[in-house]
Amino acid sequence: MKAGIVGLPNVGKSTLFNCLSNAKAQSANFPFCTIEPNIGVVNVPDPRLEKLEELVNPERVQPATVEIVDIAGLVKGASKGEGLGNQFLANIRETDAILHVLRCFDNDNIIHVDGNVNPIRDKETIDMELQLKDLETVDKKLDKVKRAAKTGNKDAQKEEAVLLKIKAALEAGVSVRALEFSEEDDIEFVKPSQFITDKPVMYVCNVDEGAAVSGNAYVEQVREAVKDENAEVLVLAVGTEADINELDDYEERQMFLADIGLEEAGAAKLIRSAYKLLNQQTYFTAGVKEVRAWTIDIGATAPQAAGVIHTDFEKGFIRAEVIGYEDFSSYGSEAKVKEAGKMRVEGKNYIVKDGDVMHFLFNV
């Protein structure tokens, strides 16, 4: 699962990407510095994993990861191929969620492609280009579907109604993610079309150091503009995060954060939020060889969770032994949890909860 960092040129995308991953993407004060998308595999910070490591003392620890993609800055006309438009849109189509970076700071030394700082205009520029691209997709599909609908094909008639609803919304400047469909229509007609504006989005307001804790007037404008989108707004001083990242010593980093009034690096919060945005959650396996965080979709069943380790585990699934993280943490070991009768045995229909510590029994 991949989250793509998008935004206009020079809003801080590549600097943010560098904060999130160990890959050092090129970062410069001119548009189209990023041409090929940079991809970083980032560990998901999780204090629960640290606690399990402390209790189990394993040979190795493996955190969950999320893939972050730094995509070239988009400009007006991208849907018609302006700038690196076509490449940008192809790259964004391959991601599963969007981290939309908005410039919410003033700095005369960093040029803005449109001449002045206005995060709402910037957001609308990108929204419009993505909506225009989706409109192109809808029109192509409608051409085919209308012909089939005219012959009396019931499925085609249903799809035509869905596509016309999407077309009307996009023409009115409304993204697909803001529309409501029945579950059946969503699975059958909407999701397979991979509309760019159907991807879940989080807005990252890039502020200066003074606004890192409580934001500023630009951030308030963004919050107001996206209040109906059901999207998270995260405030991040990307330049400051980059400075913190340069410090090798953990204590120094913590002191720097404390000085500006933050409990943890914003990058850590962003990674966790991106993980949730991708509809992901974590379960753990905990043994002396390895303590590991495994990534599964929210709502996954026990056999599906087992299948993440190995497909044979899913095929031959018999049952799962499950300990809630809180129980493992408070009792201190698997043996003590068993003694207290807190270990559960769950079958094929069990929906895994975030933080479950699991052991699978299977037969192939």
XYZ file of C-alpha atoms in Angstrom:
364
model
C 0.000 0.000 0.000
C 1.399 3.390 -1.029
C 0.655 6.967 0.049
C 1.655 9.654 -2.456
C 2.887 13.112 -1.382
C 1.382 15.682 -3.769
C 1.235 19.453 -4.039
C 2.299 22.411 -6.153
C 6.041 22.874 -6.769
C 8.051 24.349 -3.845
C 5.574 23.609 -1.052
C 7.985 21.286 0.816
C 7.092 17.841 -0.593
C 10.640 16.562 -1.117
C 11.836 18.005 2.206
C 8.945 16.189 3.896
C 9.775 12.976 2.030
C 13.395 13.259 3.244
C 12.115 13.622 6.816
C 9.999 10.505 6.437
C 12.506 8.240 4.729
C 16.205 7.663 4.804
C 16.323 8.258 1.050
C 17.601 11.781 0.422
C 15.474 13.087 -2.450
C 16.811 16.138 -4.282
C 15.292 19.304 -2.838
C 15.747 22.666 -4.548
C 14.102 26.038 -4.944
C 12.660 25.574 -8.436
C 9.729 23.661 -9.971
C 10.068 20.109 -11.353
C 13.063 19.264 -9.215
C 11.422 15.884 -8.585
C 10.787 14.164 -11.920
C 10.859 10.430 -11.242
C 8.830 9.643 -8.123
C 11.057 8.827 -5.138
C 9.826 5.881 -3.089
C 10.671 5.347 0.563
C 9.699 2.434 2.798
C 9.109 3.981 6.203
C 8.831 2.278 9.608
C 5.559 2.987 11.431
C 6.437 4.322 14.929
C 4.621 2.196 17.514
C 5.308 2.403 21.281
C 3.534 -0.977 21.703
C 6.311 -2.668 19.723
C 8.929 -1.121 22.029
C 7.016 -2.413 25.071
C 6.785 -5.951 23.625
C 10.522 -5.865 22.888
C 11.195 -4.882 26.502
C 9.004 -7.735 27.834
C 10.059 -10.537 25.438
C 13.711 -9.525 24.807
C 13.776 -11.093 21.315
C 16.748 -11.587 18.958
C 15.251 -9.092 16.495
C 12.373 -6.645 16.106
C 10.525 -5.958 12.864
C 8.218 -2.889 12.729
C 5.319 -2.380 10.316
C 6.147 -0.281 7.254
C 4.324 2.035 4.880
C 5.430 3.078 1.385
C 5.621 6.825 0.771
C 5.969 8.189 -2.774
C 7.255 11.707 -3.501
C 5.540 12.820 -6.709
C 6.555 15.740 -8.956
C 4.864 19.101 -8.291
C 1.700 19.668 -10.304
C 0.797 22.919 -12.098
C -2.291 24.336 -13.800
C -2.993 22.486 -17.027
C -1.504 19.189 -15.805
C -4.626 17.313 -16.956
C -3.770 18.505 -20.474
C -0.096 17.570 -20.114
C 1.308 20.921 -18.887
C 4.567 20.703 -16.900
C 5.047 17.057 -15.973
C 1.276 16.624 -15.904
C 0.813 13.266 -17.580
C 3.608 11.673 -15.589
C 2.322 13.181 -12.343
C -1.189 11.855 -12.962
C 0.059 8.378 -13.900
C 2.190 8.251 -10.718
C -0.641 9.404 -8.475
C -3.015 6.836 -9.984
C -0.706 4.092 -8.706
C -0.950 5.236 -5.073
C -3.666 4.227 -2.580
C -3.956 7.492 -0.636
C -2.936 11.138 -1.013
C -0.895 13.288 1.375
C -1.652 16.773 0.008
C 1.005 19.268 1.147
C -0.102 22.905 1.318
C 2.274 25.816 1.852
C 1.106 27.696 4.944
C 4.166 29.857 5.626
C 5.570 33.158 4.315
C 9.186 33.264 3.137
C 10.357 35.696 0.456
C 13.399 33.512 -0.231
C 11.282 30.576 -1.452
C 9.450 31.364 -4.668
C 5.798 30.424 -5.118
C 4.760 29.327 -8.617
C 1.685 31.587 -8.443
C 3.502 34.570 -6.929
C 2.036 34.600 -3.407
C 1.018 32.264 -0.578
C -2.613 31.126 -0.739
C -3.186 27.511 0.384
C -6.875 27.491 -0.621
C -6.087 28.536 -4.199
C -3.285 25.926 -4.271
C -5.655 23.221 -3.055
C -8.257 24.195 -5.652
C -5.628 24.131 -8.437
C -4.735 20.536 -7.627
C -8.341 19.467 -6.982
C -9.391 20.890 -10.341
C -6.608 19.127 -12.271
C -7.415 15.789 -10.625
C -11.152 16.294 -11.220
C -10.519 17.114 -14.905
C -8.513 13.896 -15.257
C -11.341 11.907 -13.613
C -13.832 13.616 -15.930
C -11.810 12.303 -18.877
C -12.013 8.786 -17.369
C -15.806 9.103 -16.855
C -16.415 10.323 -20.410
C -14.451 7.418 -21.909
C -16.362 4.890 -19.806
C -19.726 6.514 -20.558
C -19.136 6.198 -24.311
C -18.915 2.413 -23.955
C -21.592 1.989 -21.285
C -24.250 4.098 -23.060
C -24.152 1.817 -26.098
C -24.733 -1.260 -23.938
C -27.434 0.526 -21.882
C -29.400 1.306 -25.060
C -29.649 -2.422 -25.840
C -31.504 -2.906 -22.515
C -28.551 -4.345 -20.564
C -29.601 -3.847 -16.916
C -26.030 -3.770 -15.499
C -24.988 -1.198 -18.092
C -28.012 0.942 -17.205
C -27.028 0.794 -13.512
C -23.430 1.719 -14.321
C -24.567 4.557 -16.577
C -26.600 6.076 -13.706
C -23.558 5.896 -11.384
C -21.225 7.413 -13.989
C -23.661 10.245 -14.764
C -23.827 11.059 -11.038
C -20.012 11.184 -10.913
C -19.812 13.290 -14.081
C -22.288 15.879 -12.720
C -20.335 16.102 -9.435
C -16.950 16.516 -11.124
C -18.352 19.210 -13.426
C -19.531 21.025 -10.282
C -16.019 20.777 -8.761
C -16.918 17.982 -6.311
C -14.493 15.073 -5.861
C -15.668 11.437 -6.115
C -14.734 10.743 -2.466
C -17.405 13.259 -1.369
C -20.211 11.254 -3.048
C -22.279 8.502 -1.453
C -23.024 5.202 -3.228
C -24.558 1.912 -2.177
C -21.922 -0.673 -1.194
C -22.830 -2.733 -4.276
C -22.419 0.210 -6.698
C -19.181 1.246 -5.029
C -17.622 -2.227 -5.371
C -18.981 -2.915 -8.841
C -18.715 0.419 -10.653
C -16.797 3.064 -8.680
C -13.729 1.274 -7.249
C -12.727 -0.541 -10.498
C -12.489 2.836 -12.288
C -9.697 3.971 -9.904
C -10.779 7.607 -9.877
C -7.969 9.775 -8.546
C -10.368 11.953 -6.521
C -11.831 8.833 -4.867
C -8.565 8.173 -3.017
C -8.594 9.070 0.690
C -6.747 12.342 1.378
C -4.969 14.009 4.297
C -3.950 17.685 4.168
C -0.488 18.493 5.496
C -0.140 22.198 6.332
C 3.543 23.097 6.060
C 4.112 25.938 8.553
C 7.135 27.746 9.990
C 8.597 26.842 13.383
C 6.545 29.417 15.313
C 3.285 27.807 14.123
C 4.361 24.165 14.662
C 2.245 23.685 17.790
C -0.985 25.558 17.164
C -0.944 26.466 13.461
C -1.674 29.918 12.006
C -4.290 31.838 9.998
C -3.466 29.870 6.815
C -4.116 26.575 8.656
C -7.492 27.867 9.891
C -8.421 28.714 6.288
C -7.569 25.144 5.244
C -9.580 23.624 8.120
C -12.586 25.708 7.138
C -12.227 24.819 3.429
C -12.062 21.033 4.024
C -14.551 20.725 6.910
C -17.054 18.782 4.757
C -14.456 16.413 3.293
C -14.039 14.131 6.310
C -10.263 14.542 5.889
C -7.590 14.954 8.561
C -5.587 18.212 8.632
C -2.076 17.819 10.044
C 0.149 20.781 10.968
C 3.848 20.196 10.327
C 6.868 22.535 10.334
C 8.645 20.609 7.588
C 11.823 22.750 7.597
C 12.150 22.354 11.368
C 11.526 18.593 11.094
C 14.380 18.465 8.561
C 16.676 20.220 11.070
C 15.668 17.766 13.823
C 16.343 14.897 11.427
C 19.947 16.043 11.011
C 20.624 15.440 14.733
C 22.097 11.983 15.373
C 21.555 11.979 19.129
C 18.072 10.934 20.368
C 18.326 13.124 23.496
C 19.233 16.178 21.382
C 16.248 15.561 19.131
C 13.923 15.327 22.147
C 15.355 18.572 23.576
C 14.839 20.355 20.226
C 11.221 19.139 20.127
C 10.612 20.211 23.732
C 12.036 23.681 22.954
C 9.376 24.258 20.299
C 6.622 22.698 22.440
C 6.209 19.302 20.714
C 6.080 15.912 22.457
C 7.134 13.965 19.373
C 8.304 14.645 15.832
C 5.422 15.550 13.518
C 6.844 13.100 10.978
C 6.052 10.200 13.352
C 2.467 11.431 13.703
C 2.199 11.783 9.917
C 3.404 8.216 9.294
C 0.850 6.809 11.757
C -1.903 8.926 10.174
C -0.892 7.765 6.671
C -1.075 4.154 7.888
C -4.652 4.733 9.093
C -5.517 6.631 5.902
C -4.525 3.497 3.969
C -7.057 1.558 6.107
C -4.254 -0.422 7.749
C -3.847 -1.751 11.268
C -1.299 -3.866 13.134
C -1.221 -7.197 14.903
C 1.861 -8.645 16.600
C 3.682 -11.938 16.875
C 5.930 -12.127 19.934
C 8.548 -14.836 20.488
C 12.197 -15.039 21.580
C 13.368 -15.201 17.946
C 11.358 -12.182 16.793
C 8.817 -9.596 17.883
C 7.097 -8.349 14.758
C 4.336 -5.946 13.715
C 2.264 -7.265 10.793
C 0.141 -5.030 8.573
C -3.433 -6.015 7.712
C -6.522 -4.223 6.426
C -8.901 -2.962 9.093
C -11.662 -5.600 9.272
C -9.419 -8.552 8.281
C -10.328 -12.008 9.618
C -7.935 -14.291 11.518
C -7.199 -16.476 8.425
C -6.499 -13.338 6.334
C -4.128 -12.113 9.049
C -2.403 -15.509 9.043
C -2.061 -15.292 5.258
C 0.100 -12.170 5.604
C 2.784 -14.376 7.219
C 2.420 -17.177 4.641
C -0.336 -18.246 2.249
C -0.168 -21.793 3.715
C -1.184 -20.360 7.104
C -4.397 -19.055 5.543
C -5.142 -22.189 3.492
C -4.663 -24.564 6.408
C -5.940 -22.265 9.172
C -7.316 -24.163 12.187
C -7.485 -21.541 14.944
C -5.702 -18.541 16.424
C -4.521 -18.007 19.983
C -5.095 -14.335 20.755
C -3.913 -12.044 23.551
C -5.045 -8.415 23.664
C -2.046 -6.045 23.749
C -3.223 -4.465 27.034
C -3.338 -7.906 28.698
C 0.132 -8.850 27.404
C 1.490 -5.520 28.606
C -0.087 -5.671 32.093
C 0.657 -9.356 32.841
C 4.144 -9.148 31.334
C 4.434 -12.495 29.538
C 2.481 -15.067 27.523
C 2.772 -17.604 30.374
C 1.256 -15.206 32.916
C -1.552 -14.258 30.513
C -2.391 -17.978 30.106
C -2.304 -18.479 33.884
C -4.788 -15.626 34.298
C -7.059 -17.211 31.666
C -6.791 -14.171 29.411
C -5.667 -15.968 26.254
C -8.526 -16.545 23.808
C -8.931 -19.163 21.117
C -10.573 -17.711 18.000
C -11.850 -19.322 14.801
C -12.156 -18.431 11.115
C -14.719 -15.660 11.576
C -12.761 -13.685 14.172
C -12.179 -10.046 13.123
C -8.665 -9.103 14.229
C -8.386 -6.093 16.537
C -5.590 -3.536 16.293
C -2.804 -4.592 18.675
C -3.772 -8.274 19.033
C -0.816 -10.541 19.843
C -1.447 -13.719 17.821
C -0.234 -17.253 17.342
C -1.695 -19.394 14.517
C -2.334 -23.121 14.341
C -2.599 -24.504 10.826
C -2.384 -27.743 8.921
C -1.332 -28.068 5.270
